[in-house]
PDB file of C-alpha atoms in Angstrom:
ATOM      1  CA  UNK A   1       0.000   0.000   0.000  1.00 83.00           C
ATOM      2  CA  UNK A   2       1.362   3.737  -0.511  1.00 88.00           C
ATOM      3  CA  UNK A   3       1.835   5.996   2.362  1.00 93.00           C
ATOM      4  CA  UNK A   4       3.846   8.699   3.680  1.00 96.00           C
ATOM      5  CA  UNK A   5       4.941   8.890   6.990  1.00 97.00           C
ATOM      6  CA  UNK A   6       5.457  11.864   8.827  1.00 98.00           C
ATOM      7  CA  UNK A   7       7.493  10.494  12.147  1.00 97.00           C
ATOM      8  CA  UNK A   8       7.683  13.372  14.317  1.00 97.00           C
ATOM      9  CA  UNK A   9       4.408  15.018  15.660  1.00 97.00           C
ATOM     10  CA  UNK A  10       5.717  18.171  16.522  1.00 98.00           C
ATOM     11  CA  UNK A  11       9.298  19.683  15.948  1.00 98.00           C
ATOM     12  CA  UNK A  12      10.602  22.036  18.170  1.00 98.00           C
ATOM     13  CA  UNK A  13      13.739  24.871  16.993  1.00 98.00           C
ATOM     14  CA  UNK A  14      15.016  27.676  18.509  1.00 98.00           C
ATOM     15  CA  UNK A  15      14.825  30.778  16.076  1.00 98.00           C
ATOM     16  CA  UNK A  16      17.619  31.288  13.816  1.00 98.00           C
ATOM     17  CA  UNK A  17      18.953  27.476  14.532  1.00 98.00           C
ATOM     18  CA  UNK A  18      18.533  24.893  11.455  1.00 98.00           C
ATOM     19  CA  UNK A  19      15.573  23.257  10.921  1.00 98.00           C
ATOM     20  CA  UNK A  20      14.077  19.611   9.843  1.00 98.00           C
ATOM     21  CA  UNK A  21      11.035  18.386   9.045  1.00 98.00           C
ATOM     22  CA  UNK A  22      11.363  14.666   7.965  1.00 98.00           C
ATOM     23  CA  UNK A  23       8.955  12.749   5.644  1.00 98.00           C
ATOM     24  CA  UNK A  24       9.759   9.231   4.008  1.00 98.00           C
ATOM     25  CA  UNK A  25       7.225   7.808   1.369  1.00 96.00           C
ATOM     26  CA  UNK A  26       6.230   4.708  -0.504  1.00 94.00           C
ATOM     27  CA  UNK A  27       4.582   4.661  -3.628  1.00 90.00           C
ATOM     28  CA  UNK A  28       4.462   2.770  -6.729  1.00 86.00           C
ATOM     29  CA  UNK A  29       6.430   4.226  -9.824  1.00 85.00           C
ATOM     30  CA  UNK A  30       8.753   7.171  -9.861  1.00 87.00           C
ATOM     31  CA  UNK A  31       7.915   8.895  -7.036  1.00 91.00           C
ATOM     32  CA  UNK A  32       6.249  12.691  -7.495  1.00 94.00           C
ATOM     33  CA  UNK A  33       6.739  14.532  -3.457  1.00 96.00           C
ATOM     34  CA  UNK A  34       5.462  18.234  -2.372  1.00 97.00           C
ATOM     35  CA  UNK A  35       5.720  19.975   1.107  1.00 98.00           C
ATOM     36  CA  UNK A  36       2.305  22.127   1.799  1.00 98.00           C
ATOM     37  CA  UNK A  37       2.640  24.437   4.765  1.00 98.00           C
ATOM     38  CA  UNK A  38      -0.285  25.556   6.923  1.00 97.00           C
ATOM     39  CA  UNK A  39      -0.960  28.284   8.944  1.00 95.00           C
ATOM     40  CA  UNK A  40      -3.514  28.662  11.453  1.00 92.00           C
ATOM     41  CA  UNK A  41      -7.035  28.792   9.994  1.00 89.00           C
ATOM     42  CA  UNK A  42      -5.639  28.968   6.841  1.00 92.00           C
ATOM     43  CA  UNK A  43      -5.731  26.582   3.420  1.00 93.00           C
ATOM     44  CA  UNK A  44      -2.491  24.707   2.638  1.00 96.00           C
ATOM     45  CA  UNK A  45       0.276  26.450   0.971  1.00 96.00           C
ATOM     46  CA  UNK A  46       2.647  24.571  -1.703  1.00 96.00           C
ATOM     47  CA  UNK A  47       6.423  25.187  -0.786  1.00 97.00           C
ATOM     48  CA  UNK A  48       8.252  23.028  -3.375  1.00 97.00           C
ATOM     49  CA  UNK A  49       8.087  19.964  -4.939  1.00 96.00           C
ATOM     50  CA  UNK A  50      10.312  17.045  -6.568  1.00 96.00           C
ATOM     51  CA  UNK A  51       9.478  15.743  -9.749  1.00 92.00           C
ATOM     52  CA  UNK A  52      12.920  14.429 -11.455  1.00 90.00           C
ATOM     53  CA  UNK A  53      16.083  15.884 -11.462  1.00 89.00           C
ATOM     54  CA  UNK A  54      18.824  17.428  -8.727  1.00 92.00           C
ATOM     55  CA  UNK A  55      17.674  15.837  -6.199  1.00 94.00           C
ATOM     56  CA  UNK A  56      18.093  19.129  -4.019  1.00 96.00           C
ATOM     57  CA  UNK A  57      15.113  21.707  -4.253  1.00 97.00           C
ATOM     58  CA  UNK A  58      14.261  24.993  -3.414  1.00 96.00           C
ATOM     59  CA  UNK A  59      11.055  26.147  -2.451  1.00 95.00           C
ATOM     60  CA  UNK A  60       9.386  29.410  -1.315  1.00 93.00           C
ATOM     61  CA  UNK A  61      10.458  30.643   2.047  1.00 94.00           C
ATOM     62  CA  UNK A  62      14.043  29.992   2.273  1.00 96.00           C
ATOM     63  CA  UNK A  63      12.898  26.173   2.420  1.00 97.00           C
ATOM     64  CA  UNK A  64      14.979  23.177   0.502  1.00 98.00           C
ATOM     65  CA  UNK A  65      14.144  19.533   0.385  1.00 98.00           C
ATOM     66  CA  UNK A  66      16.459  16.304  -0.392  1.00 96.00           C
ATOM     67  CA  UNK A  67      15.049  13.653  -2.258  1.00 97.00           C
ATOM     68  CA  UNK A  68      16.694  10.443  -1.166  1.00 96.00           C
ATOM     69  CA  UNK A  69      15.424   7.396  -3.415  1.00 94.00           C
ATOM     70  CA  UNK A  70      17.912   4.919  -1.297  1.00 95.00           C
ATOM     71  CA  UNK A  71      16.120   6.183   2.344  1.00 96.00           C
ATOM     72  CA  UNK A  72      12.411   7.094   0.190  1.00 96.00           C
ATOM     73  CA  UNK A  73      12.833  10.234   1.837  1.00 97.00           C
ATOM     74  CA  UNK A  74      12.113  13.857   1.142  1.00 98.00           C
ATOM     75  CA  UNK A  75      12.847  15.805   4.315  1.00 98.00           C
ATOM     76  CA  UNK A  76      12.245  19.399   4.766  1.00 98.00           C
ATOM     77  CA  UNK A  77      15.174  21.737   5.586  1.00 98.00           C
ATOM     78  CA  UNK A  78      15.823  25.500   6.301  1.00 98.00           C
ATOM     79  CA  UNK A  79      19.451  26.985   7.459  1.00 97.00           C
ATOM     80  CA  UNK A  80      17.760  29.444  10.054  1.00 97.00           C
ATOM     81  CA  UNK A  81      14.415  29.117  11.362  1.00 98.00           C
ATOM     82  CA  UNK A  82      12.060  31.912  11.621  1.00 97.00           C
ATOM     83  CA  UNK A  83       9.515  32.337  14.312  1.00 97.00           C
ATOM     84  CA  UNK A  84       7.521  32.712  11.341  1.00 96.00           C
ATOM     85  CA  UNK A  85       8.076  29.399  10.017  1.00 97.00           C
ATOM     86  CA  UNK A  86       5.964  28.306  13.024  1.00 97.00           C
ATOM     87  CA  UNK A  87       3.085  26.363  11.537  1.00 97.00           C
ATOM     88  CA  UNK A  88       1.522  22.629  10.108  1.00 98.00           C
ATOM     89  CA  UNK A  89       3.870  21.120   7.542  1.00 98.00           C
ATOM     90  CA  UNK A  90       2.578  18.469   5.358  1.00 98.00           C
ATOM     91  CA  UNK A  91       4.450  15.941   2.819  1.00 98.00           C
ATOM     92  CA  UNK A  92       2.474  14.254   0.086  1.00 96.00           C
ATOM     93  CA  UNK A  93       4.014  11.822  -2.552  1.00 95.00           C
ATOM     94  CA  UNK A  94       1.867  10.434  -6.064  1.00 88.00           C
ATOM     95  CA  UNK A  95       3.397   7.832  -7.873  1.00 80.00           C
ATOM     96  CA  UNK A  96       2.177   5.779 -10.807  1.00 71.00           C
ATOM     97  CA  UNK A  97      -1.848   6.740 -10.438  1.00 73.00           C
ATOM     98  CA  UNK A  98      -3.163  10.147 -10.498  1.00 71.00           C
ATOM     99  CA  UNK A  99      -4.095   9.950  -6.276  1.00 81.00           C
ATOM    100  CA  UNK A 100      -1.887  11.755  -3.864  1.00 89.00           C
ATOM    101  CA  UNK A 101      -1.126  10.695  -0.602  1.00 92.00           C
ATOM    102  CA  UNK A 102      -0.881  12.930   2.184  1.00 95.00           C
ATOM    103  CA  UNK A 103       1.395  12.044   5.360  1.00 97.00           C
ATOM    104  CA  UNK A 104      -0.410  13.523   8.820  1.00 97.00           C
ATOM    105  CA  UNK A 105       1.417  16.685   8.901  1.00 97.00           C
ATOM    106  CA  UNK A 106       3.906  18.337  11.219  1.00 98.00           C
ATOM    107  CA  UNK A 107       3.574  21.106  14.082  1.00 98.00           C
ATOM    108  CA  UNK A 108       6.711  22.701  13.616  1.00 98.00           C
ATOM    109  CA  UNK A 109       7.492  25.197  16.568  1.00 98.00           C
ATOM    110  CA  UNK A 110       9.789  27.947  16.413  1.00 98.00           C
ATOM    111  CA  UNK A 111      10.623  29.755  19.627  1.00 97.00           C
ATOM    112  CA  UNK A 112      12.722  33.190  19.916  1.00 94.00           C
TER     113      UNK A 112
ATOM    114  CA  UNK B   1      -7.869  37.936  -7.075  1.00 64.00           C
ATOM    115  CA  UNK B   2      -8.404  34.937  -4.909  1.00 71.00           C
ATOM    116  CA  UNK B   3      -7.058  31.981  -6.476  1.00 93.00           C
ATOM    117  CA  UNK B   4      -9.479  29.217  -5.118  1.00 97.00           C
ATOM    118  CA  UNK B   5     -12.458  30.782  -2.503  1.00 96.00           C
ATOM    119  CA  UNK B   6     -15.000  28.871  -1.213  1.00 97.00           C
ATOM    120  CA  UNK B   7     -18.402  29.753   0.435  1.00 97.00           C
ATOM    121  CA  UNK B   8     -19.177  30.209   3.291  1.00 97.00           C
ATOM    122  CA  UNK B   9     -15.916  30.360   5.631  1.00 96.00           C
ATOM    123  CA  UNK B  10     -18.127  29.219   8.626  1.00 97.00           C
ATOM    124  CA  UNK B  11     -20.808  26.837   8.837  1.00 97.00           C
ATOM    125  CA  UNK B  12     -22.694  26.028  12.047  1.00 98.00           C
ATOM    126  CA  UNK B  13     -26.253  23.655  11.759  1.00 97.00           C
ATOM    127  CA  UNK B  14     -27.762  21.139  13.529  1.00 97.00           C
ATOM    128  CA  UNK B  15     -27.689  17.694  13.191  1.00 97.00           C
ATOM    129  CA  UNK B  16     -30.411  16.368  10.485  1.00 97.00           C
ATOM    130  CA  UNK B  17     -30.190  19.759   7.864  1.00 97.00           C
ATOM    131  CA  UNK B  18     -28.761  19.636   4.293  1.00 98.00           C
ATOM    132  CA  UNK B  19     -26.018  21.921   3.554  1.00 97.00           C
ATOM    133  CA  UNK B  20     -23.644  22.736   0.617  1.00 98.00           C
ATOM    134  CA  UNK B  21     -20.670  24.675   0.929  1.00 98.00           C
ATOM    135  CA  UNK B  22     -19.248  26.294  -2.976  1.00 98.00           C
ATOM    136  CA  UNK B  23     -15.957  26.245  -4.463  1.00 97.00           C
ATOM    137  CA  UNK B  24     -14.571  28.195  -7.433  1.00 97.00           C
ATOM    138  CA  UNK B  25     -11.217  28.636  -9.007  1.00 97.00           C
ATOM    139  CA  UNK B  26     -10.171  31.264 -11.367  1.00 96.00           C
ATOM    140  CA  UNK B  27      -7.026  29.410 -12.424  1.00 95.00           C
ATOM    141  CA  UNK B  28      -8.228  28.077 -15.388  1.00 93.00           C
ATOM    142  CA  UNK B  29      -7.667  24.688 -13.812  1.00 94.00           C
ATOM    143  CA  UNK B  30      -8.994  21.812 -15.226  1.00 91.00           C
ATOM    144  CA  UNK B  31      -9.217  19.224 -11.509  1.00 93.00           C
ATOM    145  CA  UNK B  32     -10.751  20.334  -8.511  1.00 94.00           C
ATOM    146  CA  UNK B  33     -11.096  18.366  -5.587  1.00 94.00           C
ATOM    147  CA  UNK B  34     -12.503  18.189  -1.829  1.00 96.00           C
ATOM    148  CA  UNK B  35     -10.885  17.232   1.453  1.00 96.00           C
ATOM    149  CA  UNK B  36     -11.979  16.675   4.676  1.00 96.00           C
ATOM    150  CA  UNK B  37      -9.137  18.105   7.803  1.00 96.00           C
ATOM    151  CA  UNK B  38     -10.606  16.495  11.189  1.00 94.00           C
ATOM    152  CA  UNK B  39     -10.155  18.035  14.403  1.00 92.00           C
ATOM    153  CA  UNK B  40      -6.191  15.933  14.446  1.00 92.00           C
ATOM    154  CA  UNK B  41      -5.630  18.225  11.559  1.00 93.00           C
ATOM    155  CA  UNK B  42      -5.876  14.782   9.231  1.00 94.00           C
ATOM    156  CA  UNK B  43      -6.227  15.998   5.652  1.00 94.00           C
ATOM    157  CA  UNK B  44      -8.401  13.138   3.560  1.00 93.00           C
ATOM    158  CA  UNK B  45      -9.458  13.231   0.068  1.00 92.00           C
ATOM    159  CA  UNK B  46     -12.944  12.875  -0.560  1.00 93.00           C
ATOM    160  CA  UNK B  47     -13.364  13.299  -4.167  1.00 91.00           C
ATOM    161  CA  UNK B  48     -11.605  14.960  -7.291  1.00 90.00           C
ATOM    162  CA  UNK B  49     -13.203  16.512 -10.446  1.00 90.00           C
ATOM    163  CA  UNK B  50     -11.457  16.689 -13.765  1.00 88.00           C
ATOM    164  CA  UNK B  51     -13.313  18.558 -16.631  1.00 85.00           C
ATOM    165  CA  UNK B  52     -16.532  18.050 -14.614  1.00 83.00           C
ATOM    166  CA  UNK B  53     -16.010  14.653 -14.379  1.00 87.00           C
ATOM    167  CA  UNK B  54     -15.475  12.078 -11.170  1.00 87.00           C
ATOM    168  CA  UNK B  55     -12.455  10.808 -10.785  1.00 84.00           C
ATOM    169  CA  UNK B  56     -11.567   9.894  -7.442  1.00 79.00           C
ATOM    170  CA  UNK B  57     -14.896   8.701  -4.710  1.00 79.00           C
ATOM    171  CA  UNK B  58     -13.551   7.564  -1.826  1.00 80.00           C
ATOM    172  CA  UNK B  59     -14.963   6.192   1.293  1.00 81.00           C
ATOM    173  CA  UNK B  60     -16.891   8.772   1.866  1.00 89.00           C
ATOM    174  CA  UNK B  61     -20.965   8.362   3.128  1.00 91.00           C
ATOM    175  CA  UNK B  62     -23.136   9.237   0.243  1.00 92.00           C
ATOM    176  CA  UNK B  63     -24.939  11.777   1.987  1.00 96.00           C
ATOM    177  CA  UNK B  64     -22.202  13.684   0.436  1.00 95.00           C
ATOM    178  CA  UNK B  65     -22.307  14.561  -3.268  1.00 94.00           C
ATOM    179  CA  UNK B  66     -20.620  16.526  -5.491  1.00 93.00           C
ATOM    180  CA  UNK B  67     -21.543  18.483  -8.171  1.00 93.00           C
ATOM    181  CA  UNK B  68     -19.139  20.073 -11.048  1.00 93.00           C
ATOM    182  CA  UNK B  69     -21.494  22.427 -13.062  1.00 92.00           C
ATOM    183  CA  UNK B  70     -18.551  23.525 -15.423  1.00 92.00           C
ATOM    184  CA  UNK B  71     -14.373  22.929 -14.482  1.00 91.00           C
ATOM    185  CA  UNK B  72     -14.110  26.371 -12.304  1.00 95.00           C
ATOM    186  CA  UNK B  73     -16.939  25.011 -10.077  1.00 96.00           C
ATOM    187  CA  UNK B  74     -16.970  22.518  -7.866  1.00 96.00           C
ATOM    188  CA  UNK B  75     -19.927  22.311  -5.174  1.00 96.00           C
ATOM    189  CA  UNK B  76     -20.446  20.112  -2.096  1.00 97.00           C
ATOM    190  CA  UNK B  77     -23.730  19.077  -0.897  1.00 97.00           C
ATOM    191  CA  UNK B  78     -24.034  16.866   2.490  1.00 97.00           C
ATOM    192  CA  UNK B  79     -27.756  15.440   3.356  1.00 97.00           C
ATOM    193  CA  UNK B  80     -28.396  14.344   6.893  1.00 97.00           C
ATOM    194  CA  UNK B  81     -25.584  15.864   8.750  1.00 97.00           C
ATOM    195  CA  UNK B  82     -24.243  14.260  11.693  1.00 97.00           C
ATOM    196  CA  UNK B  83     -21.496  15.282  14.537  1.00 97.00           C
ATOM    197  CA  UNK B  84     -19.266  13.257  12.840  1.00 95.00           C
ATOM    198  CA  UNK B  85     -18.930  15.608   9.723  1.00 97.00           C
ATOM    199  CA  UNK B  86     -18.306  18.178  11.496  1.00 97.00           C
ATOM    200  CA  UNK B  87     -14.264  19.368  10.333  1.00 97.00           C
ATOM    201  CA  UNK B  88     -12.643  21.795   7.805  1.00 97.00           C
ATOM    202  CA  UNK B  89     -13.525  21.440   4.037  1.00 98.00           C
ATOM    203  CA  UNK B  90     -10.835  22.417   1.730  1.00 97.00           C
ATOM    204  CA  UNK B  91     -11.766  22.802  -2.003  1.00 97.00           C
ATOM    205  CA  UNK B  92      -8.447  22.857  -4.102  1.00 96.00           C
ATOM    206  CA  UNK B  93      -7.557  22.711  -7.506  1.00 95.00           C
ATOM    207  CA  UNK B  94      -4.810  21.649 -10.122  1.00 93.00           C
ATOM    208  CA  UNK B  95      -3.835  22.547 -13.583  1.00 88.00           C
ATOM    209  CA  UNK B  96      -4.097  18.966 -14.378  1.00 77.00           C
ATOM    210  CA  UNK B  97      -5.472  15.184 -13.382  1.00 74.00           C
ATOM    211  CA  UNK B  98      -1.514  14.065 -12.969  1.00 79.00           C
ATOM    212  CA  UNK B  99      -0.089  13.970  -9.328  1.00 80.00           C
ATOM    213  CA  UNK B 100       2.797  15.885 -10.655  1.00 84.00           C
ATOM    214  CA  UNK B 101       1.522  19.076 -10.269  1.00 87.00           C
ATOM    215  CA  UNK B 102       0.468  21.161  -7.083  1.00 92.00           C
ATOM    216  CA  UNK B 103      -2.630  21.422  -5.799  1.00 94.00           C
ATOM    217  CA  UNK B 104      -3.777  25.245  -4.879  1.00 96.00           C
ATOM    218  CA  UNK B 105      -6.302  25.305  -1.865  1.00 97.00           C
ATOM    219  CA  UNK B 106      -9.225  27.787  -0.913  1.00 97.00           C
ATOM    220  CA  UNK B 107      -9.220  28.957   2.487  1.00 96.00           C
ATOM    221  CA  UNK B 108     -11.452  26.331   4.158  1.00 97.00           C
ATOM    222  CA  UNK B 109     -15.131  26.104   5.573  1.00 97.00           C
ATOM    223  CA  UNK B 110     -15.348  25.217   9.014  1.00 97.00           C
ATOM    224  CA  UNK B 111     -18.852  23.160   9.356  1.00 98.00           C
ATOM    225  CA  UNK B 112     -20.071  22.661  12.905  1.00 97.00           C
ATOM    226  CA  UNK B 113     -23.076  20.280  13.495  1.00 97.00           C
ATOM    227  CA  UNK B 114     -24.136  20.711  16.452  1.00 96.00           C
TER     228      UNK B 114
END
C-alpha cells in the first residue's frame, strides 16, 4: 500500500537554529513529493516539490528539500528558522496513479 | 484575485439539515477536488473533479455529493448531517489530473453540526 509517513508530531527549533522536518514515502512508480505548509485557519500552501532531477530543491520561504530514493525520503530543511516558520507542515508523494497521498502533517514550533 | 475561494468560511447547523458549501477557481484549472481536515488536523481526500467529471470517490458516506457544473466550479452538498462531519472542508484545484503538479487550496469552511 502507498503511504507517507510523517514520524515526528511536533518539531521544536530555537529561532535562527537549522531546521528539519522529515517525511519518508512509498509509492508505486517514480515517485512525485510536495511539502504544503499551513498556517492557522488557513488553506495549505505549496512550498516546493520534486518531480525528477537534482535531487536538491528549493522552495518558497528559504525552504529546501532532499530527495533520497535509497532512504524514500524527502525531508524538509531550512538553514535558520524563523519564528515565522511556526506552523503545520505536510508531505504528500503520487506515484504511478493520479491519487496523492498525504502524510499527517507536522507542528513545527519555532521559539525566539 | 483569490485563487481558489469557497463559500461560506463558517458553517454552524444542527444535526439532520442539508447543507452545501461552494468552491470556485479562477485558475483556469482543469481538476478540482474536496478534502476533509478532522479536528487531528488529518487531511483526507474525498473526491476529485477533472473537466466536470469524477475521478476519485472515496470512502466517503453518500450523503455527500458533489456536483461540477462547469471545471471552475466545484460544489459540495451533504444530506443528513451528523457530529461526525463536522471538520474543515478544503476545495483545491490543479492545472491537471496528474499527481505531478500542485494542488492550490481555498481557504477552508469550518462546518459545525451541532
Amino acid at each position: 500500500a502507498q503511504s507517507v509517513a510523517q514520524p515526528e508530531d511536533q518539531v521544536n527549533v530555537a529561532e535562527g537554529n537549522p531546521l528539519t522536518v522529515k517525511c519518508t514515502y512509498s509509492v508505486s512508480g517514480n515517485p512525485y513529493l510536495f511539502w504544503y505548509v499551513q498556517y492557522p485557519n488557513r488553506g495549505l500552501q505549496f512550498l516546493l516539490k520534486y518531480i525528477t532531477g537534482d535531487n536538491l530543491v528549493k522552495g518558497s520561504y528559504g525552504f529546501e528539500a532532499e530527495f533520497n530514493k535509497s532512504q524514500t525520503s524527502f525531508h524538509l530543511k531550512k538553514p535558520s528558522a524563523l519564528v515565522s516558520d511556526s506552523a503545520l507542515y505536510f508531505c504528500a508523494a503520487g506515484g504511478s496513479n493520479y491519487q496523492l497521498i498525504w502524510g499527517a502533517g507536522t507542528k513545527l514550533i519555532i521559539k525566539p | 484575485d483569490t485563487a481558489v475561494s469557497q463559500t461560506p468560511k463558517y458553517l454552524v447547523t444542527q444535526m439532520g439539515n442539508d447543507k452545501s458549501i461552494k468552491c470556485e477557481q479562477n485558475l483556469g484549472h482543469d481538476t478540482m477536488y474536496w478534502y476533509k481536515q478532522d479536528s487531528k488536523k488529518f487531511l483526507k481526500i474525498m473526491f476529485s473533479y477533472n473537466n466536470k467529471e469524477l475521478i476519485i470517490n472515496e470512502t466517503v458516506p453518500n450523503r455527500f455529493s458533489p456536483k461540477s457544473p462547469d471545471k471552475a466550479h466545484l460544489n459540495l452538498h451533504i444530506n443528513s448531517l451528523e457530529l461526525g462531519d463536522s471538520a474543515v472542508y478544503f476545495c483545491a484545484s490543479s492545472q491537471l489530473l496528474s499527481v505531478r503538479h500542485e494542488q492550490f487550496f481555498g481557504p477552508g469552511t469550518r462546518l459545525t453540526v451541532l
